[in-house]
Amino acid sequence: MQRAFQSSYNEESKKNYAEAISDVMPFYSEGNYETNLRIGWLYYLAKNYSASQNYYTRAVNIRPNSIEARFGLIKPLSLLSSWDKVVEQYNNILKTDPQNTQANYWLGVIIYNRKQYASAAKYFAKVVGAYPFDYDGNHMLGWALLFSGRKAEAKGCFERALLIKPGDSSSTDGLNRAAK
């Protein structure tokens, strides 16, 4: 199976995704985590998002605590605009790893885009708690707080974001709105 995976990696590097999948398929078993994960990735690269979703789902079912499989599954789900399923995967990741900054950040973005600002702020606050000098976390926390009516807290976030990215137009706009 190692040779098959090595050949699959070689074909992937040449963007020969069908061949890369064919290299792994002789070793495929519905109950094998590694082959389901690999094939899910390759179908994602080949832009066959439904097939990718199916294989990643099998990998998740085999290893429900696997964060890598859930992040893999999020990729095709996002491109299929299955946002409720994406949210479900992020929530499952956070059950396993409550401080996962990638899951907290992107779940915050989805909730922010749904205009649920107070809820989004909780996720961005976890990112900033772990990475206090992170631009994206401070920037999005600032906006979520601002739209939640918490201007004083938002101001501090925008000021930090501007230390990281001086002159940033979005953070400057947020700071100006928070100062009013």
JSON list of C-alpha atoms in Angstrom, two decimals:
[
{"chain": "A", "resi": 1, "resn": "MET", "atom": "CA", "xyz": [0.00, 0.00, 0.00]},
{"chain": "A", "resi": 2, "resn": "GLN", "atom": "CA", "xyz": [2.96, 2.35, 0.61]},
{"chain": "A", "resi": 3, "resn": "ARG", "atom": "CA", "xyz": [3.97, 2.06, -3.05]},
{"chain": "A", "resi": 4, "resn": "ALA", "atom": "CA", "xyz": [0.42, 2.82, -4.12]},
{"chain": "A", "resi": 5, "resn": "PHE", "atom": "CA", "xyz": [0.34, 5.92, -1.94]},
{"chain": "A", "resi": 6, "resn": "GLN", "atom": "CA", "xyz": [3.78, 7.01, -3.21]},
{"chain": "A", "resi": 7, "resn": "SER", "atom": "CA", "xyz": [2.63, 6.60, -6.80]},
{"chain": "A", "resi": 8, "resn": "SER", "atom": "CA", "xyz": [-0.56, 8.47, -5.93]},
{"chain": "A", "resi": 9, "resn": "TYR", "atom": "CA", "xyz": [1.47, 11.36, -4.48]},
{"chain": "A", "resi": 10, "resn": "ASN", "atom": "CA", "xyz": [3.59, 11.45, -7.65]},
{"chain": "A", "resi": 11, "resn": "GLU", "atom": "CA", "xyz": [0.50, 11.60, -9.86]},
{"chain": "A", "resi": 12, "resn": "GLU", "atom": "CA", "xyz": [-1.05, 14.26, -7.62]},
{"chain": "A", "resi": 13, "resn": "SER", "atom": "CA", "xyz": [2.06, 16.42, -8.03]},
{"chain": "A", "resi": 14, "resn": "LYS", "atom": "CA", "xyz": [1.47, 16.26, -11.81]},
{"chain": "A", "resi": 15, "resn": "LYS", "atom": "CA", "xyz": [-2.23, 17.08, -11.32]},
{"chain": "A", "resi": 16, "resn": "ASN", "atom": "CA", "xyz": [-3.16, 13.65, -12.67]},
{"chain": "A", "resi": 17, "resn": "TYR", "atom": "CA", "xyz": [-5.92, 13.18, -10.13]},
{"chain": "A", "resi": 18, "resn": "ALA", "atom": "CA", "xyz": [-7.73, 10.32, -11.88]},
{"chain": "A", "resi": 19, "resn": "GLU", "atom": "CA", "xyz": [-4.47, 8.36, -11.99]},
{"chain": "A", "resi": 20, "resn": "ALA", "atom": "CA", "xyz": [-3.73, 9.25, -8.37]},
{"chain": "A", "resi": 21, "resn": "ILE", "atom": "CA", "xyz": [-7.14, 7.87, -7.37]},
{"chain": "A", "resi": 22, "resn": "SER", "atom": "CA", "xyz": [-6.58, 4.74, -9.49]},
{"chain": "A", "resi": 23, "resn": "ASP", "atom": "CA", "xyz": [-3.31, 4.08, -7.66]},
{"chain": "A", "resi": 24, "resn": "VAL", "atom": "CA", "xyz": [-5.12, 3.90, -4.31]},
{"chain": "A", "resi": 25, "resn": "MET", "atom": "CA", "xyz": [-8.37, 2.18, -5.39]},
{"chain": "A", "resi": 26, "resn": "PRO", "atom": "CA", "xyz": [-7.00, -1.40, -5.44]},
{"chain": "A", "resi": 27, "resn": "PHE", "atom": "CA", "xyz": [-6.40, -1.00, -1.69]},
{"chain": "A", "resi": 28, "resn": "TYR", "atom": "CA", "xyz": [-9.71, 0.70, -1.01]},
{"chain": "A", "resi": 29, "resn": "SER", "atom": "CA", "xyz": [-11.89, -0.61, 1.78]},
{"chain": "A", "resi": 30, "resn": "GLU", "atom": "CA", "xyz": [-14.96, 1.19, 3.08]},
{"chain": "A", "resi": 31, "resn": "GLY", "atom": "CA", "xyz": [-13.65, 0.72, 6.61]},
{"chain": "A", "resi": 32, "resn": "ASN", "atom": "CA", "xyz": [-10.13, 2.01, 5.90]},
{"chain": "A", "resi": 33, "resn": "TYR", "atom": "CA", "xyz": [-9.60, 5.54, 7.21]},
{"chain": "A", "resi": 34, "resn": "GLU", "atom": "CA", "xyz": [-6.44, 6.31, 5.25]},
{"chain": "A", "resi": 35, "resn": "THR", "atom": "CA", "xyz": [-7.80, 5.34, 1.82]},
{"chain": "A", "resi": 36, "resn": "ASN", "atom": "CA", "xyz": [-11.07, 7.21, 2.38]},
{"chain": "A", "resi": 37, "resn": "LEU", "atom": "CA", "xyz": [-9.18, 10.30, 3.50]},
{"chain": "A", "resi": 38, "resn": "ARG", "atom": "CA", "xyz": [-6.78, 10.13, 0.55]},
{"chain": "A", "resi": 39, "resn": "ILE", "atom": "CA", "xyz": [-9.50, 9.56, -2.03]},
{"chain": "A", "resi": 40, "resn": "GLY", "atom": "CA", "xyz": [-11.63, 12.32, -0.51]},
{"chain": "A", "resi": 41, "resn": "TRP", "atom": "CA", "xyz": [-8.71, 14.72, -0.94]},
{"chain": "A", "resi": 42, "resn": "LEU", "atom": "CA", "xyz": [-8.05, 13.65, -4.51]},
{"chain": "A", "resi": 43, "resn": "TYR", "atom": "CA", "xyz": [-11.69, 14.00, -5.55]},
{"chain": "A", "resi": 44, "resn": "TYR", "atom": "CA", "xyz": [-11.64, 17.46, -3.98]},
{"chain": "A", "resi": 45, "resn": "LEU", "atom": "CA", "xyz": [-8.61, 18.41, -6.09]},
{"chain": "A", "resi": 46, "resn": "ALA", "atom": "CA", "xyz": [-10.37, 16.96, -9.15]},
{"chain": "A", "resi": 47, "resn": "LYS", "atom": "CA", "xyz": [-13.34, 19.25, -8.36]},
{"chain": "A", "resi": 48, "resn": "ASN", "atom": "CA", "xyz": [-15.71, 16.30, -7.86]},
{"chain": "A", "resi": 49, "resn": "TYR", "atom": "CA", "xyz": [-17.06, 17.72, -4.63]},
{"chain": "A", "resi": 50, "resn": "SER", "atom": "CA", "xyz": [-19.91, 15.23, -4.16]},
{"chain": "A", "resi": 51, "resn": "ALA", "atom": "CA", "xyz": [-17.53, 12.27, -4.38]},
{"chain": "A", "resi": 52, "resn": "SER", "atom": "CA", "xyz": [-15.07, 14.08, -2.12]},
{"chain": "A", "resi": 53, "resn": "GLN", "atom": "CA", "xyz": [-17.83, 14.65, 0.43]},
{"chain": "A", "resi": 54, "resn": "ASN", "atom": "CA", "xyz": [-18.75, 10.95, 0.35]},
{"chain": "A", "resi": 55, "resn": "TYR", "atom": "CA", "xyz": [-15.22, 9.71, 1.00]},
{"chain": "A", "resi": 56, "resn": "TYR", "atom": "CA", "xyz": [-14.49, 12.30, 3.67]},
{"chain": "A", "resi": 57, "resn": "THR", "atom": "CA", "xyz": [-17.79, 11.41, 5.37]},
{"chain": "A", "resi": 58, "resn": "ARG", "atom": "CA", "xyz": [-16.71, 7.77, 5.48]},
{"chain": "A", "resi": 59, "resn": "ALA", "atom": "CA", "xyz": [-13.39, 8.82, 7.02]},
{"chain": "A", "resi": 60, "resn": "VAL", "atom": "CA", "xyz": [-15.24, 10.87, 9.65]},
{"chain": "A", "resi": 61, "resn": "ASN", "atom": "CA", "xyz": [-17.54, 7.94, 10.40]},
{"chain": "A", "resi": 62, "resn": "ILE", "atom": "CA", "xyz": [-14.54, 5.64, 10.85]},
{"chain": "A", "resi": 63, "resn": "ARG", "atom": "CA", "xyz": [-12.75, 8.09, 13.14]},
{"chain": "A", "resi": 64, "resn": "PRO", "atom": "CA", "xyz": [-15.29, 10.54, 14.60]},
{"chain": "A", "resi": 65, "resn": "ASN", "atom": "CA", "xyz": [-12.65, 12.41, 16.64]},
{"chain": "A", "resi": 66, "resn": "SER", "atom": "CA", "xyz": [-10.45, 13.03, 13.60]},
{"chain": "A", "resi": 67, "resn": "ILE", "atom": "CA", "xyz": [-10.06, 16.76, 13.19]},
{"chain": "A", "resi": 68, "resn": "GLU", "atom": "CA", "xyz": [-8.16, 16.32, 9.90]},
{"chain": "A", "resi": 69, "resn": "ALA", "atom": "CA", "xyz": [-11.04, 14.37, 8.33]},
{"chain": "A", "resi": 70, "resn": "ARG", "atom": "CA", "xyz": [-13.57, 16.97, 9.47]},
{"chain": "A", "resi": 71, "resn": "PHE", "atom": "CA", "xyz": [-11.47, 19.83, 8.06]},
{"chain": "A", "resi": 72, "resn": "GLY", "atom": "CA", "xyz": [-11.18, 17.81, 4.85]},
{"chain": "A", "resi": 73, "resn": "LEU", "atom": "CA", "xyz": [-14.95, 17.35, 4.72]},
{"chain": "A", "resi": 74, "resn": "ILE", "atom": "CA", "xyz": [-15.49, 21.08, 5.21]},
{"chain": "A", "resi": 75, "resn": "LYS", "atom": "CA", "xyz": [-13.72, 21.81, 1.90]},
{"chain": "A", "resi": 76, "resn": "PRO", "atom": "CA", "xyz": [-16.22, 20.12, -0.44]},
{"chain": "A", "resi": 77, "resn": "LEU", "atom": "CA", "xyz": [-19.17, 21.05, 1.79]},
{"chain": "A", "resi": 78, "resn": "SER", "atom": "CA", "xyz": [-18.19, 24.72, 1.46]},
{"chain": "A", "resi": 79, "resn": "LEU", "atom": "CA", "xyz": [-17.96, 24.51, -2.31]},
{"chain": "A", "resi": 80, "resn": "LEU", "atom": "CA", "xyz": [-21.34, 22.75, -2.39]},
{"chain": "A", "resi": 81, "resn": "SER", "atom": "CA", "xyz": [-22.70, 25.65, -0.26]},
{"chain": "A", "resi": 82, "resn": "SER", "atom": "CA", "xyz": [-23.83, 23.18, 2.42]},
{"chain": "A", "resi": 83, "resn": "TRP", "atom": "CA", "xyz": [-23.34, 25.78, 5.13]},
{"chain": "A", "resi": 84, "resn": "ASP", "atom": "CA", "xyz": [-25.39, 24.08, 7.85]},
{"chain": "A", "resi": 85, "resn": "LYS", "atom": "CA", "xyz": [-23.27, 20.95, 7.40]},
{"chain": "A", "resi": 86, "resn": "VAL", "atom": "CA", "xyz": [-20.11, 23.08, 7.52]},
{"chain": "A", "resi": 87, "resn": "VAL", "atom": "CA", "xyz": [-21.29, 24.60, 10.81]},
{"chain": "A", "resi": 88, "resn": "GLU", "atom": "CA", "xyz": [-22.00, 21.10, 12.12]},
{"chain": "A", "resi": 89, "resn": "GLN", "atom": "CA", "xyz": [-18.45, 20.00, 11.30]},
{"chain": "A", "resi": 90, "resn": "TYR", "atom": "CA", "xyz": [-16.90, 23.05, 12.96]},
{"chain": "A", "resi": 91, "resn": "ASN", "atom": "CA", "xyz": [-19.03, 22.42, 16.06]},
{"chain": "A", "resi": 92, "resn": "ASN", "atom": "CA", "xyz": [-17.87, 18.79, 16.12]},
{"chain": "A", "resi": 93, "resn": "ILE", "atom": "CA", "xyz": [-14.25, 19.91, 15.84]},
{"chain": "A", "resi": 94, "resn": "LEU", "atom": "CA", "xyz": [-14.78, 22.29, 18.75]},
{"chain": "A", "resi": 95, "resn": "LYS", "atom": "CA", "xyz": [-16.26, 19.46, 20.86]},
{"chain": "A", "resi": 96, "resn": "THR", "atom": "CA", "xyz": [-12.97, 17.61, 20.40]},
{"chain": "A", "resi": 97, "resn": "ASP", "atom": "CA", "xyz": [-10.72, 20.68, 20.54]},
{"chain": "A", "resi": 98, "resn": "PRO", "atom": "CA", "xyz": [-12.53, 23.72, 22.02]},
{"chain": "A", "resi": 99, "resn": "GLN", "atom": "CA", "xyz": [-9.55, 26.03, 21.45]},
{"chain": "A", "resi": 100, "resn": "ASN", "atom": "CA", "xyz": [-9.01, 25.13, 17.78]},
{"chain": "A", "resi": 101, "resn": "THR", "atom": "CA", "xyz": [-8.37, 28.58, 16.34]},
{"chain": "A", "resi": 102, "resn": "GLN", "atom": "CA", "xyz": [-9.11, 27.65, 12.73]},
{"chain": "A", "resi": 103, "resn": "ALA", "atom": "CA", "xyz": [-12.51, 26.20, 13.64]},
{"chain": "A", "resi": 104, "resn": "ASN", "atom": "CA", "xyz": [-13.31, 29.10, 15.98]},
{"chain": "A", "resi": 105, "resn": "TYR", "atom": "CA", "xyz": [-12.33, 31.70, 13.39]},
{"chain": "A", "resi": 106, "resn": "TRP", "atom": "CA", "xyz": [-14.21, 30.24, 10.43]},
{"chain": "A", "resi": 107, "resn": "LEU", "atom": "CA", "xyz": [-17.29, 29.36, 12.46]},
{"chain": "A", "resi": 108, "resn": "GLY", "atom": "CA", "xyz": [-17.21, 32.95, 13.68]},
{"chain": "A", "resi": 109, "resn": "VAL", "atom": "CA", "xyz": [-17.06, 34.18, 10.07]},
{"chain": "A", "resi": 110, "resn": "ILE", "atom": "CA", "xyz": [-20.08, 32.08, 9.06]},
{"chain": "A", "resi": 111, "resn": "ILE", "atom": "CA", "xyz": [-22.09, 33.26, 12.06]},
{"chain": "A", "resi": 112, "resn": "TYR", "atom": "CA", "xyz": [-20.97, 36.86, 11.46]},
{"chain": "A", "resi": 113, "resn": "ASN", "atom": "CA", "xyz": [-22.16, 36.61, 7.85]},
{"chain": "A", "resi": 114, "resn": "ARG", "atom": "CA", "xyz": [-25.52, 35.48, 9.21]},
{"chain": "A", "resi": 115, "resn": "LYS", "atom": "CA", "xyz": [-25.54, 38.77, 11.15]},
{"chain": "A", "resi": 116, "resn": "GLN", "atom": "CA", "xyz": [-25.45, 36.99, 14.53]},
{"chain": "A", "resi": 117, "resn": "TYR", "atom": "CA", "xyz": [-22.77, 39.34, 15.79]},
{"chain": "A", "resi": 118, "resn": "ALA", "atom": "CA", "xyz": [-22.86, 38.63, 19.53]},
{"chain": "A", "resi": 119, "resn": "SER", "atom": "CA", "xyz": [-22.53, 34.91, 18.89]},
{"chain": "A", "resi": 120, "resn": "ALA", "atom": "CA", "xyz": [-19.75, 35.44, 16.34]},
{"chain": "A", "resi": 121, "resn": "ALA", "atom": "CA", "xyz": [-17.85, 37.60, 18.84]},
{"chain": "A", "resi": 122, "resn": "LYS", "atom": "CA", "xyz": [-17.57, 34.62, 21.21]},
{"chain": "A", "resi": 123, "resn": "TYR", "atom": "CA", "xyz": [-15.72, 32.60, 18.56]},
{"chain": "A", "resi": 124, "resn": "PHE", "atom": "CA", "xyz": [-13.44, 35.47, 17.57]},
{"chain": "A", "resi": 125, "resn": "ALA", "atom": "CA", "xyz": [-12.69, 36.13, 21.25]},
{"chain": "A", "resi": 126, "resn": "LYS", "atom": "CA", "xyz": [-11.34, 32.58, 21.55]},
{"chain": "A", "resi": 127, "resn": "VAL", "atom": "CA", "xyz": [-9.01, 33.24, 18.63]},
{"chain": "A", "resi": 128, "resn": "VAL", "atom": "CA", "xyz": [-7.79, 36.50, 20.16]},
{"chain": "A", "resi": 129, "resn": "GLY", "atom": "CA", "xyz": [-7.45, 34.81, 23.55]},
{"chain": "A", "resi": 130, "resn": "ALA", "atom": "CA", "xyz": [-5.02, 32.31, 22.06]},
{"chain": "A", "resi": 131, "resn": "TYR", "atom": "CA", "xyz": [-3.39, 34.72, 19.59]},
{"chain": "A", "resi": 132, "resn": "PRO", "atom": "CA", "xyz": [-3.71, 38.24, 21.05]},
{"chain": "A", "resi": 133, "resn": "PHE", "atom": "CA", "xyz": [-1.64, 39.83, 18.28]},
{"chain": "A", "resi": 134, "resn": "ASP", "atom": "CA", "xyz": [-3.48, 38.17, 15.37]},
{"chain": "A", "resi": 135, "resn": "TYR", "atom": "CA", "xyz": [-4.80, 40.61, 12.78]},
{"chain": "A", "resi": 136, "resn": "ASP", "atom": "CA", "xyz": [-7.74, 38.55, 11.50]},
{"chain": "A", "resi": 137, "resn": "GLY", "atom": "CA", "xyz": [-8.99, 37.67, 14.97]},
{"chain": "A", "resi": 138, "resn": "ASN", "atom": "CA", "xyz": [-8.80, 41.25, 16.25]},
{"chain": "A", "resi": 139, "resn": "HIS", "atom": "CA", "xyz": [-10.25, 42.68, 13.05]},
{"chain": "A", "resi": 140, "resn": "MET", "atom": "CA", "xyz": [-13.28, 40.37, 13.02]},
{"chain": "A", "resi": 141, "resn": "LEU", "atom": "CA", "xyz": [-13.78, 40.58, 16.78]},
{"chain": "A", "resi": 142, "resn": "GLY", "atom": "CA", "xyz": [-13.78, 44.36, 16.42]},
{"chain": "A", "resi": 143, "resn": "TRP", "atom": "CA", "xyz": [-16.52, 44.28, 13.80]},
{"chain": "A", "resi": 144, "resn": "ALA", "atom": "CA", "xyz": [-18.60, 41.70, 15.67]},
{"chain": "A", "resi": 145, "resn": "LEU", "atom": "CA", "xyz": [-18.38, 43.76, 18.87]},
{"chain": "A", "resi": 146, "resn": "LEU", "atom": "CA", "xyz": [-19.15, 47.00, 17.02]},
{"chain": "A", "resi": 147, "resn": "PHE", "atom": "CA", "xyz": [-22.28, 45.54, 15.44]},
{"chain": "A", "resi": 148, "resn": "SER", "atom": "CA", "xyz": [-23.25, 44.13, 18.86]},
{"chain": "A", "resi": 149, "resn": "GLY", "atom": "CA", "xyz": [-23.20, 47.66, 20.27]},
{"chain": "A", "resi": 150, "resn": "ARG", "atom": "CA", "xyz": [-20.01, 47.16, 22.28]},
{"chain": "A", "resi": 151, "resn": "LYS", "atom": "CA", "xyz": [-18.10, 50.12, 20.86]},
{"chain": "A", "resi": 152, "resn": "ALA", "atom": "CA", "xyz": [-15.50, 50.53, 23.61]},
{"chain": "A", "resi": 153, "resn": "GLU", "atom": "CA", "xyz": [-14.38, 46.90, 23.31]},
{"chain": "A", "resi": 154, "resn": "ALA", "atom": "CA", "xyz": [-14.46, 47.11, 19.51]},
{"chain": "A", "resi": 155, "resn": "LYS", "atom": "CA", "xyz": [-12.20, 50.18, 19.62]},
{"chain": "A", "resi": 156, "resn": "GLY", "atom": "CA", "xyz": [-9.46, 48.23, 21.41]},
{"chain": "A", "resi": 157, "resn": "CYS", "atom": "CA", "xyz": [-9.65, 45.42, 18.85]},
{"chain": "A", "resi": 158, "resn": "PHE", "atom": "CA", "xyz": [-9.36, 47.81, 15.92]},
{"chain": "A", "resi": 159, "resn": "GLU", "atom": "CA", "xyz": [-6.44, 49.61, 17.58]},
{"chain": "A", "resi": 160, "resn": "ARG", "atom": "CA", "xyz": [-4.61, 46.26, 17.96]},
{"chain": "A", "resi": 161, "resn": "ALA", "atom": "CA", "xyz": [-5.44, 45.31, 14.38]},
{"chain": "A", "resi": 162, "resn": "LEU", "atom": "CA", "xyz": [-3.96, 48.61, 13.22]},
{"chain": "A", "resi": 163, "resn": "LEU", "atom": "CA", "xyz": [-0.74, 47.91, 15.13]},
{"chain": "A", "resi": 164, "resn": "ILE", "atom": "CA", "xyz": [-0.44, 44.69, 13.14]},
{"chain": "A", "resi": 165, "resn": "LYS", "atom": "CA", "xyz": [-1.54, 46.20, 9.80]},
{"chain": "A", "resi": 166, "resn": "PRO", "atom": "CA", "xyz": [-0.99, 49.96, 10.05]},
{"chain": "A", "resi": 167, "resn": "GLY", "atom": "CA", "xyz": [-3.25, 51.93, 7.75]},
{"chain": "A", "resi": 168, "resn": "ASP", "atom": "CA", "xyz": [-5.64, 49.03, 7.07]},
{"chain": "A", "resi": 169, "resn": "SER", "atom": "CA", "xyz": [-8.78, 50.62, 5.62]},
{"chain": "A", "resi": 170, "resn": "SER", "atom": "CA", "xyz": [-11.31, 48.23, 7.16]},
{"chain": "A", "resi": 171, "resn": "SER", "atom": "CA", "xyz": [-9.84, 48.52, 10.66]},
{"chain": "A", "resi": 172, "resn": "THR", "atom": "CA", "xyz": [-9.55, 52.30, 10.28]},
{"chain": "A", "resi": 173, "resn": "ASP", "atom": "CA", "xyz": [-13.22, 52.43, 9.26]},
{"chain": "A", "resi": 174, "resn": "GLY", "atom": "CA", "xyz": [-14.16, 50.27, 12.25]},
{"chain": "A", "resi": 175, "resn": "LEU", "atom": "CA", "xyz": [-12.10, 52.41, 14.63]},
{"chain": "A", "resi": 176, "resn": "ASN", "atom": "CA", "xyz": [-13.75, 55.58, 13.32]},
{"chain": "A", "resi": 177, "resn": "ARG", "atom": "CA", "xyz": [-17.21, 54.06, 13.79]},
{"chain": "A", "resi": 178, "resn": "ALA", "atom": "CA", "xyz": [-16.34, 52.81, 17.29]},
{"chain": "A", "resi": 179, "resn": "ALA", "atom": "CA", "xyz": [-15.11, 56.29, 18.30]},
{"chain": "A", "resi": 180, "resn": "LYS", "atom": "CA", "xyz": [-18.48, 57.92, 17.46]}
]
